[in-house]
Amino acid sequence: MIVTNLNDVIKVGIAQMDIVKAPNTIRTSGLGSCVGVVIYDESKKIGGMVHVMLPDSSLNRTNTINEAKFADTGILALVDSLKREGAQSYKMKAKIAGGAQMFQFTSDKDSMRIGPRNVDAVKTQLKKLNIPIISEDTGGNSGRTIEFSPVTNMLNVRTVNKGVSEI
Amino acid sequence: MNFNENITSIHLDVLKEIGNIGAAHAATALSNLLQKKIDMRVPDVKMVSFNEMMELAGGAENVVVGIYLRIEGDANGSMFFILPLEQANRFIRSLIRDDSFDFNTPPYSDLGLSAMQEMGNILSGSYLSALSDFTGLKIYPTVPGLSIDMFGAIISIGLIELSQISDTVIVINTSIYEEAISDDKAVKGHFFLMPEPDSFATIFKALGVPTT
């Protein structure tokens, strides 16, 4: 894929979300156990990305909640902002990547298994909202940088050891 | 104790001292291991957002060698030892006496990986035993894990526990570097110690620092 400099790359940080319209692209770097969720509406050439850290907002113990941090609230918030930008919910599709286990431990601590739990939670929430998952690159033990283009509707996934793929 | 609001400059100084003692012991251990002069920087203690954390070692996408372990016991938290690939190459080549070893080109030789793992064990072990001696706290490190990957992917595992409680992290950051290399910007190794919010009160209490 050739990304020209004429277009902007919208950067999404950890526990953040944002919206992208063609011809721009949207990107998040260094996904480990976190999951990058892309939801898009092809007909409107619009998409959005959320960088989820934790599976469920019931884990939250802060006074104010950052919705983008959790799979359940993050996906809801992303769908809402896509709708505000004119996307139609019945046309929405999703692509997801991430949820790796970066370190292998024989610890019973739940946080060590957070990658697979994040992936499960993302899938559950997308299913609840009837948003089909078109493609995914999840699990394993590699970090990922992902970039989505609402022009091609392809998600570019880059890893350190396994190169680049388009899903 | 609400760790975000009640941290004073005295507390920050105490945390710096922890970084200082820990990293000094680790630097000595590394120096003995490699027979090279290893120096360290004055520790930096900061409260940062998760995204600011990514910038402390070259950005989320920067590929590094990362050693990670969890601390459990009287105090809980995460500890990372992060090396730029070039510096890790220098250390491991010198340890295993093989100049062809290169973290830039996987797959890596088992010998190189186990040398890196062992170096991680030694460094984190000396950092944490110094911390334990200094505070009198019983802390048990898990066996360190090794990953050669993007910094963001590595460090985020240490933010998971914290992220349930907070959107910021207090990180004790100490850098060590090889004295013989003049351009020290490219060749720093970082220790990042990130105690969990609930553990700060324990640490301060152990050192006789008032927390209210």
Short mmCIF file of C-alpha atoms in Angstrom, two decimals:
data_model
loop_
_atom_site.label_atom_id
_atom_site.label_comp_id
_atom_site.label_asym_id
_atom_site.label_seq_id
_atom_site.Cartn_x
_atom_site.Cartn_y
_atom_site.Cartn_z
CA MET A 1 0.00 0.00 0.00
CA ILE A 2 1.29 3.42 -0.90
CA VAL A 3 0.43 6.14 1.54
CA THR A 4 1.03 9.53 0.04
CA ASN A 5 2.02 12.42 2.17
CA LEU A 6 -0.95 14.42 0.97
CA ASN A 7 -3.21 12.54 3.32
CA ASP A 8 -3.25 12.83 7.05
CA VAL A 9 -2.66 9.90 9.34
CA ILE A 10 -4.82 10.26 12.41
CA LYS A 11 -3.02 8.83 15.41
CA VAL A 12 -4.88 7.00 18.15
CA GLY A 13 -3.06 6.54 21.47
CA ILE A 14 -3.55 3.83 24.05
CA ALA A 15 -7.07 4.01 25.58
CA GLN A 16 -8.12 6.57 23.00
CA MET A 17 -10.42 6.64 19.98
CA ASP A 18 -10.94 8.73 16.87
CA ILE A 19 -12.77 8.95 13.56
CA VAL A 20 -11.34 8.98 10.02
CA LYS A 21 -12.78 10.06 6.68
CA ALA A 22 -11.33 9.26 3.24
CA PRO A 23 -8.71 9.97 2.00
CA ASN A 24 -7.10 10.10 5.44
CA THR A 25 -6.03 7.03 7.35
CA ILE A 26 -6.14 6.16 11.04
CA ARG A 27 -3.42 4.41 12.95
CA THR A 28 -2.41 3.07 16.34
CA SER A 29 1.09 1.89 17.27
CA GLY A 30 2.46 -0.78 19.54
CA LEU A 31 -0.59 -2.89 20.33
CA GLY A 32 0.40 -5.64 22.73
CA SER A 33 -2.32 -7.17 24.84
CA CYS A 34 -4.52 -4.23 23.84
CA VAL A 35 -6.95 -4.62 20.96
CA GLY A 36 -7.40 -2.17 18.10
CA VAL A 37 -11.01 -2.17 16.93
CA VAL A 38 -11.89 -0.58 13.59
CA ILE A 39 -15.53 0.01 12.73
CA TYR A 40 -16.42 1.43 9.31
CA ASP A 41 -19.25 2.22 6.91
CA GLU A 42 -18.07 1.60 3.32
CA SER A 43 -20.92 3.57 1.75
CA LYS A 44 -19.96 6.72 3.64
CA LYS A 45 -16.17 6.14 3.44
CA ILE A 46 -15.88 6.74 7.14
CA GLY A 47 -14.34 4.70 9.90
CA GLY A 48 -13.20 4.86 13.46
CA MET A 49 -10.69 3.17 15.71
CA VAL A 50 -10.53 2.51 19.44
CA HIS A 51 -7.44 1.22 21.28
CA VAL A 52 -8.91 -0.95 24.05
CA MET A 53 -6.84 -1.83 27.15
CA LEU A 54 -9.28 -3.73 29.34
CA PRO A 55 -12.23 -6.04 28.68
CA ASP A 56 -14.96 -4.57 30.82
CA SER A 57 -15.86 -1.21 32.34
CA SER A 58 -16.93 -2.97 35.54
CA LEU A 59 -13.18 -3.20 36.28
CA ASN A 60 -13.05 0.58 36.50
CA ARG A 61 -12.13 2.00 39.90
CA THR A 62 -11.49 5.62 38.89
CA ASN A 63 -13.88 8.48 39.60
CA THR A 64 -14.32 9.45 35.99
CA ILE A 65 -14.43 6.79 33.32
CA ASN A 66 -12.43 6.92 30.12
CA GLU A 67 -14.82 5.02 27.85
CA ALA A 68 -12.16 4.26 25.25
CA LYS A 69 -10.17 2.19 27.76
CA PHE A 70 -12.71 -0.66 27.91
CA ALA A 71 -14.02 -2.99 25.21
CA ASP A 72 -17.69 -2.61 26.14
CA THR A 73 -17.87 1.18 26.56
CA GLY A 74 -15.20 1.90 23.94
CA ILE A 75 -17.09 0.13 21.14
CA LEU A 76 -20.38 1.78 22.17
CA ALA A 77 -18.75 5.21 22.19
CA LEU A 78 -17.13 4.58 18.81
CA VAL A 79 -20.44 3.49 17.25
CA ASP A 80 -22.09 6.59 18.68
CA SER A 81 -19.53 8.99 17.24
CA LEU A 82 -19.66 7.20 13.87
CA LYS A 83 -23.43 7.67 13.84
CA ARG A 84 -23.03 11.35 14.63
CA GLU A 85 -20.75 11.61 11.60
CA GLY A 86 -23.40 10.07 9.37
CA ALA A 87 -22.53 6.37 9.41
CA GLN A 88 -25.45 3.96 9.52
CA SER A 89 -25.33 1.28 12.16
CA TYR A 90 -26.76 -1.52 9.99
CA LYS A 91 -23.98 -0.94 7.45
CA MET A 92 -21.18 -1.02 10.00
CA LYS A 93 -18.46 -3.65 9.74
CA ALA A 94 -15.47 -4.32 11.97
CA LYS A 95 -11.85 -5.41 11.72
CA ILE A 96 -9.84 -6.17 14.83
CA ALA A 97 -6.18 -6.76 15.68
CA GLY A 98 -4.10 -7.22 18.81
CA GLY A 99 -4.70 -9.16 22.00
CA ALA A 100 -1.25 -10.73 22.06
CA GLN A 101 0.44 -12.27 25.05
CA MET A 102 3.78 -10.49 25.06
CA PHE A 103 5.33 -12.46 27.91
CA GLN A 104 4.84 -16.10 28.86
CA PHE A 105 4.42 -16.51 32.58
CA THR A 106 3.27 -19.27 34.80
CA SER A 107 1.39 -16.77 36.92
CA ASP A 108 -2.25 -17.20 37.86
CA LYS A 109 -2.72 -13.45 37.75
CA ASP A 110 -5.57 -12.49 35.44
CA SER A 111 -3.67 -9.57 33.95
CA MET A 112 -1.27 -12.05 32.34
CA ARG A 113 -4.09 -13.38 30.22
CA ILE A 114 -5.47 -9.97 29.39
CA GLY A 115 -4.89 -10.23 25.63
CA PRO A 116 -7.28 -13.14 24.97
CA ARG A 117 -9.77 -11.66 27.44
CA ASN A 118 -9.74 -8.37 25.55
CA VAL A 119 -10.34 -10.15 22.25
CA ASP A 120 -13.27 -12.12 23.72
CA ALA A 121 -14.82 -8.98 25.17
CA VAL A 122 -14.49 -7.10 21.87
CA LYS A 123 -16.16 -9.95 19.98
CA THR A 124 -18.98 -10.20 22.51
CA GLN A 125 -19.74 -6.51 22.27
CA LEU A 126 -19.60 -6.44 18.45
CA LYS A 127 -21.94 -9.41 18.34
CA LYS A 128 -24.34 -7.68 20.70
CA LEU A 129 -24.45 -4.72 18.33
CA ASN A 130 -24.78 -6.96 15.25
CA ILE A 131 -21.58 -5.63 13.72
CA PRO A 132 -19.90 -8.39 11.66
CA ILE A 133 -16.14 -8.95 11.99
CA ILE A 134 -14.79 -9.01 8.43
CA SER A 135 -11.23 -9.92 9.37
CA GLU A 136 -9.00 -10.23 12.40
CA ASP A 137 -5.39 -10.72 13.35
CA THR A 138 -5.43 -11.51 17.05
CA GLY A 139 -3.52 -13.48 19.66
CA GLY A 140 0.04 -14.71 19.26
CA ASN A 141 2.91 -13.01 21.02
CA SER A 142 3.87 -10.14 18.72
CA GLY A 143 3.23 -6.44 19.03
CA ARG A 144 1.27 -4.85 16.18
CA THR A 145 0.96 -1.45 14.56
CA ILE A 146 -2.23 -1.08 12.55
CA GLU A 147 -3.47 1.46 10.02
CA PHE A 148 -6.90 1.59 8.41
CA SER A 149 -7.88 3.30 5.18
CA PRO A 150 -11.55 4.13 4.56
CA VAL A 151 -10.69 4.32 0.85
CA THR A 152 -9.70 0.65 0.51
CA ASN A 153 -11.34 -0.54 3.74
CA MET A 154 -8.18 -2.52 4.38
CA LEU A 155 -6.40 -2.80 7.68
CA ASN A 156 -2.63 -2.81 7.41
CA VAL A 157 -0.99 -4.84 10.20
CA ARG A 158 2.72 -4.54 10.86
CA THR A 159 4.66 -6.76 13.26
CA VAL A 160 8.36 -6.78 14.07
CA ASN A 161 9.03 -10.42 13.26
CA LYS A 162 6.32 -11.36 10.81
CA GLY A 163 6.32 -8.40 8.47
CA VAL A 164 3.31 -6.62 7.05
CA SER A 165 -0.09 -7.95 6.06
CA GLU A 166 -3.36 -6.48 4.82
CA ILE A 167 -6.52 -7.86 6.30
CA MET B 1 -3.72 7.51 50.57
CA ASN B 2 -4.72 8.85 47.22
CA PHE B 3 -1.47 8.49 45.40
CA ASN B 4 -2.23 11.00 42.70
CA GLU B 5 -3.12 13.93 44.88
CA ASN B 6 -1.06 13.55 48.02
CA ILE B 7 2.38 12.99 46.58
CA THR B 8 4.71 15.77 47.69
CA SER B 9 8.23 16.68 46.70
CA ILE B 10 9.52 14.70 49.69
CA HIS B 11 7.83 11.62 48.34
CA LEU B 12 9.29 12.20 44.91
CA ASP B 13 12.74 12.50 46.47
CA VAL B 14 12.27 9.23 48.30
CA LEU B 15 11.23 7.53 45.07
CA LYS B 16 14.26 8.99 43.33
CA GLU B 17 16.45 7.54 46.05
CA ILE B 18 14.89 4.13 45.44
CA GLY B 19 15.72 4.45 41.76
CA ASN B 20 19.20 5.61 42.62
CA ILE B 21 20.03 2.72 44.94
CA GLY B 22 18.42 0.13 42.70
CA ALA B 23 20.07 1.25 39.50
CA ALA B 24 23.45 1.76 41.15
CA HIS B 25 23.47 -1.87 42.26
CA ALA B 26 22.31 -3.00 38.83
CA ALA B 27 24.98 -0.89 37.11
CA THR B 28 27.65 -2.43 39.32
CA ALA B 29 26.39 -5.91 38.53
CA LEU B 30 26.39 -5.15 34.82
CA SER B 31 29.83 -3.65 35.02
CA ASN B 32 31.15 -6.81 36.70
CA LEU B 33 29.42 -9.01 34.19
CA LEU B 34 30.78 -7.22 31.14
CA GLN B 35 34.03 -5.88 32.52
CA LYS B 36 33.03 -2.49 31.17
CA LYS B 37 32.46 0.83 32.83
CA ILE B 38 28.75 1.42 33.27
CA ASP B 39 27.43 4.77 34.40
CA MET B 40 23.99 5.93 35.40
CA ARG B 41 21.89 9.05 35.22
CA VAL B 42 20.15 10.80 38.07
CA PRO B 43 16.78 9.07 38.42
CA ASP B 44 13.73 10.74 37.06
CA VAL B 45 10.40 10.31 38.84
CA LYS B 46 7.35 11.43 36.97
CA MET B 47 3.63 11.10 36.93
CA VAL B 48 2.72 10.57 33.29
CA SER B 49 -0.29 9.62 31.21
CA PHE B 50 -0.16 6.26 29.44
CA ASN B 51 0.58 7.97 26.15
CA GLU B 52 3.38 10.05 27.68
CA MET B 53 4.80 6.80 29.03
CA MET B 54 5.26 5.62 25.43
CA GLU B 55 7.57 8.54 24.75
CA LEU B 56 10.00 7.64 27.55
CA ALA B 57 11.73 5.09 25.34
CA GLY B 58 11.42 6.38 21.81
CA GLY B 59 7.70 5.96 21.12
CA ALA B 60 5.21 3.08 21.05
CA GLU B 61 6.55 1.66 17.80
CA ASN B 62 10.23 1.76 18.65
CA VAL B 63 11.64 -1.77 18.70
CA VAL B 64 13.50 -2.58 21.89
CA VAL B 65 14.69 -5.47 24.00
CA GLY B 66 12.43 -5.63 27.03
CA ILE B 67 12.77 -7.56 30.26
CA TYR B 68 9.64 -7.56 32.37
CA LEU B 69 8.86 -8.86 35.79
CA ARG B 70 6.17 -8.37 38.35
CA ILE B 71 6.87 -7.59 41.96
CA GLU B 72 4.70 -9.19 44.57
CA GLY B 73 4.77 -9.29 48.36
CA ASP B 74 4.61 -6.30 50.70
CA ALA B 75 4.61 -4.03 47.67
CA ASN B 76 3.30 -4.78 44.19
CA GLY B 77 4.18 -3.39 40.83
CA SER B 78 5.94 -3.87 37.55
CA MET B 79 9.52 -3.49 36.56
CA PHE B 80 11.02 -3.22 33.09
CA PHE B 81 14.57 -3.13 31.81
CA ILE B 82 14.52 -1.68 28.31
CA LEU B 83 17.51 -1.65 25.97
CA PRO B 84 17.78 -0.17 22.47
CA LEU B 85 18.66 -2.93 19.98
CA GLU B 86 22.11 -1.54 19.28
CA GLN B 87 23.06 -1.45 22.95
CA ALA B 88 21.64 -4.92 23.56
CA ASN B 89 23.72 -6.14 20.63
CA ARG B 90 26.88 -4.66 22.13
CA PHE B 91 26.23 -6.25 25.52
CA ILE B 92 25.31 -9.69 24.21
CA ARG B 93 28.09 -9.81 21.62
CA SER B 94 30.54 -9.06 24.37
CA LEU B 95 28.98 -11.65 26.71
CA ILE B 96 28.83 -14.56 24.28
CA ARG B 97 31.87 -13.45 22.26
CA ASP B 98 30.00 -13.61 18.99
CA ASP B 99 30.01 -10.46 16.87
CA SER B 100 27.50 -11.87 14.42
CA PHE B 101 24.69 -11.89 16.96
CA ASP B 102 22.08 -9.28 16.00
CA PHE B 103 18.72 -8.40 17.56
CA ASN B 104 17.78 -6.72 14.28
CA THR B 105 17.64 -10.02 12.42
CA PRO B 106 15.49 -12.79 13.93
CA PRO B 107 15.48 -15.68 14.52
CA TYR B 108 17.95 -15.17 17.34
CA SER B 109 20.38 -17.80 18.53
CA ASP B 110 19.37 -19.61 21.71
CA LEU B 111 22.67 -18.69 23.28
CA GLY B 112 22.13 -14.98 22.68
CA LEU B 113 18.58 -15.11 23.99
CA SER B 114 19.52 -16.99 27.11
CA ALA B 115 22.41 -14.57 27.73
CA MET B 116 19.94 -11.71 27.45
CA GLN B 117 17.53 -13.49 29.77
CA GLU B 118 20.29 -14.10 32.28
CA MET B 119 21.43 -10.50 32.09
CA GLY B 120 17.85 -9.47 32.81
CA ASN B 121 17.75 -11.80 35.81
CA ILE B 122 20.97 -10.41 37.22
CA LEU B 123 20.14 -6.75 36.69
CA SER B 124 16.58 -6.85 37.93
CA GLY B 125 17.63 -9.08 40.81
CA SER B 126 20.27 -6.64 41.97
CA TYR B 127 17.93 -3.66 41.56
CA LEU B 128 15.19 -5.32 43.58
CA SER B 129 17.36 -6.78 46.31
CA ALA B 130 18.78 -3.29 46.85
CA LEU B 131 15.22 -1.97 47.03
CA SER B 132 14.28 -4.68 49.49
CA ASP B 133 17.33 -4.03 51.69
CA PHE B 134 16.71 -0.29 51.65
CA THR B 135 13.05 -0.47 52.59
CA GLY B 136 13.05 -3.64 54.67
CA LEU B 137 10.06 -4.80 52.63
CA LYS B 138 9.65 -8.38 51.50
CA ILE B 139 9.28 -8.34 47.76
CA TYR B 140 9.20 -11.31 45.48
CA PRO B 141 9.97 -10.82 41.81
CA THR B 142 8.50 -13.19 39.24
CA VAL B 143 10.91 -14.84 36.80
CA PRO B 144 11.65 -12.13 34.23
CA GLY B 145 10.17 -12.46 30.77
CA LEU B 146 12.00 -11.39 27.62
CA SER B 147 10.51 -9.81 24.52
CA ILE B 148 12.06 -8.12 21.50
CA ASP B 149 9.26 -6.00 20.17
CA MET B 150 7.64 -2.58 20.00
CA PHE B 151 8.05 -0.59 23.21
CA GLY B 152 4.33 0.16 23.39
CA ALA B 153 3.42 -3.51 23.18
CA ILE B 154 5.92 -4.35 25.93
CA ILE B 155 5.27 -1.55 28.41
CA SER B 156 1.48 -1.75 28.18
CA ILE B 157 1.46 -5.01 30.15
CA GLY B 158 2.69 -2.97 33.13
CA LEU B 159 -0.11 -0.46 32.67
CA ILE B 160 -2.94 -3.01 32.67
CA GLU B 161 -3.22 -3.40 36.45
CA LEU B 162 -2.80 0.32 36.99
CA SER B 163 -5.32 1.26 34.36
CA GLN B 164 -8.18 -0.09 36.44
CA ILE B 165 -7.39 2.45 39.12
CA SER B 166 -5.89 5.37 37.28
CA ASP B 167 -5.21 7.07 33.97
CA THR B 168 -1.71 8.06 35.00
CA VAL B 169 1.31 6.19 36.26
CA ILE B 170 4.14 7.17 38.57
CA VAL B 171 7.29 5.83 37.02
CA ILE B 172 10.76 5.69 38.52
CA ASN B 173 13.00 5.92 35.50
CA THR B 174 16.74 5.35 35.75
CA SER B 175 19.04 5.14 32.76
CA ILE B 176 22.35 3.40 32.57
CA TYR B 177 24.83 3.70 29.79
CA GLU B 178 28.18 2.45 28.68
CA GLU B 179 30.79 5.01 29.60
CA ALA B 180 33.03 4.31 26.62
CA ILE B 181 30.38 5.48 24.16
CA SER B 182 30.25 9.22 23.65
CA ASP B 183 26.90 9.45 21.93
CA ASP B 184 24.98 8.33 24.98
CA LYS B 185 21.63 9.26 23.51
CA ALA B 186 21.45 6.17 21.38
CA VAL B 187 22.75 3.71 23.90
CA LYS B 188 20.79 4.15 27.09
CA GLY B 189 19.18 1.31 28.94
CA HIS B 190 16.18 2.18 31.07
CA PHE B 191 14.89 0.74 34.29
CA PHE B 192 11.24 1.55 34.75
CA LEU B 193 9.83 0.77 38.17
CA MET B 194 6.08 1.24 38.44
CA PRO B 195 4.69 0.49 41.88
CA GLU B 196 0.96 -0.03 42.04
CA PRO B 197 -1.00 2.87 43.55
CA ASP B 198 -1.83 0.96 46.73
CA SER B 199 1.84 0.17 47.33
CA PHE B 200 3.12 3.72 47.61
CA ALA B 201 1.81 4.10 51.16
CA THR B 202 3.55 0.84 52.10
CA ILE B 203 6.85 2.00 50.66
CA PHE B 204 6.71 5.40 52.34
CA LYS B 205 5.67 3.89 55.66
CA ALA B 206 8.56 1.44 55.53
CA LEU B 207 10.93 4.36 55.11
CA GLY B 208 9.29 6.44 57.84
CA VAL B 209 7.97 9.12 55.50
CA PRO B 210 4.58 10.53 56.54
CA THR B 211 1.86 10.00 53.97
CA THR B 212 -0.81 12.40 55.13
#
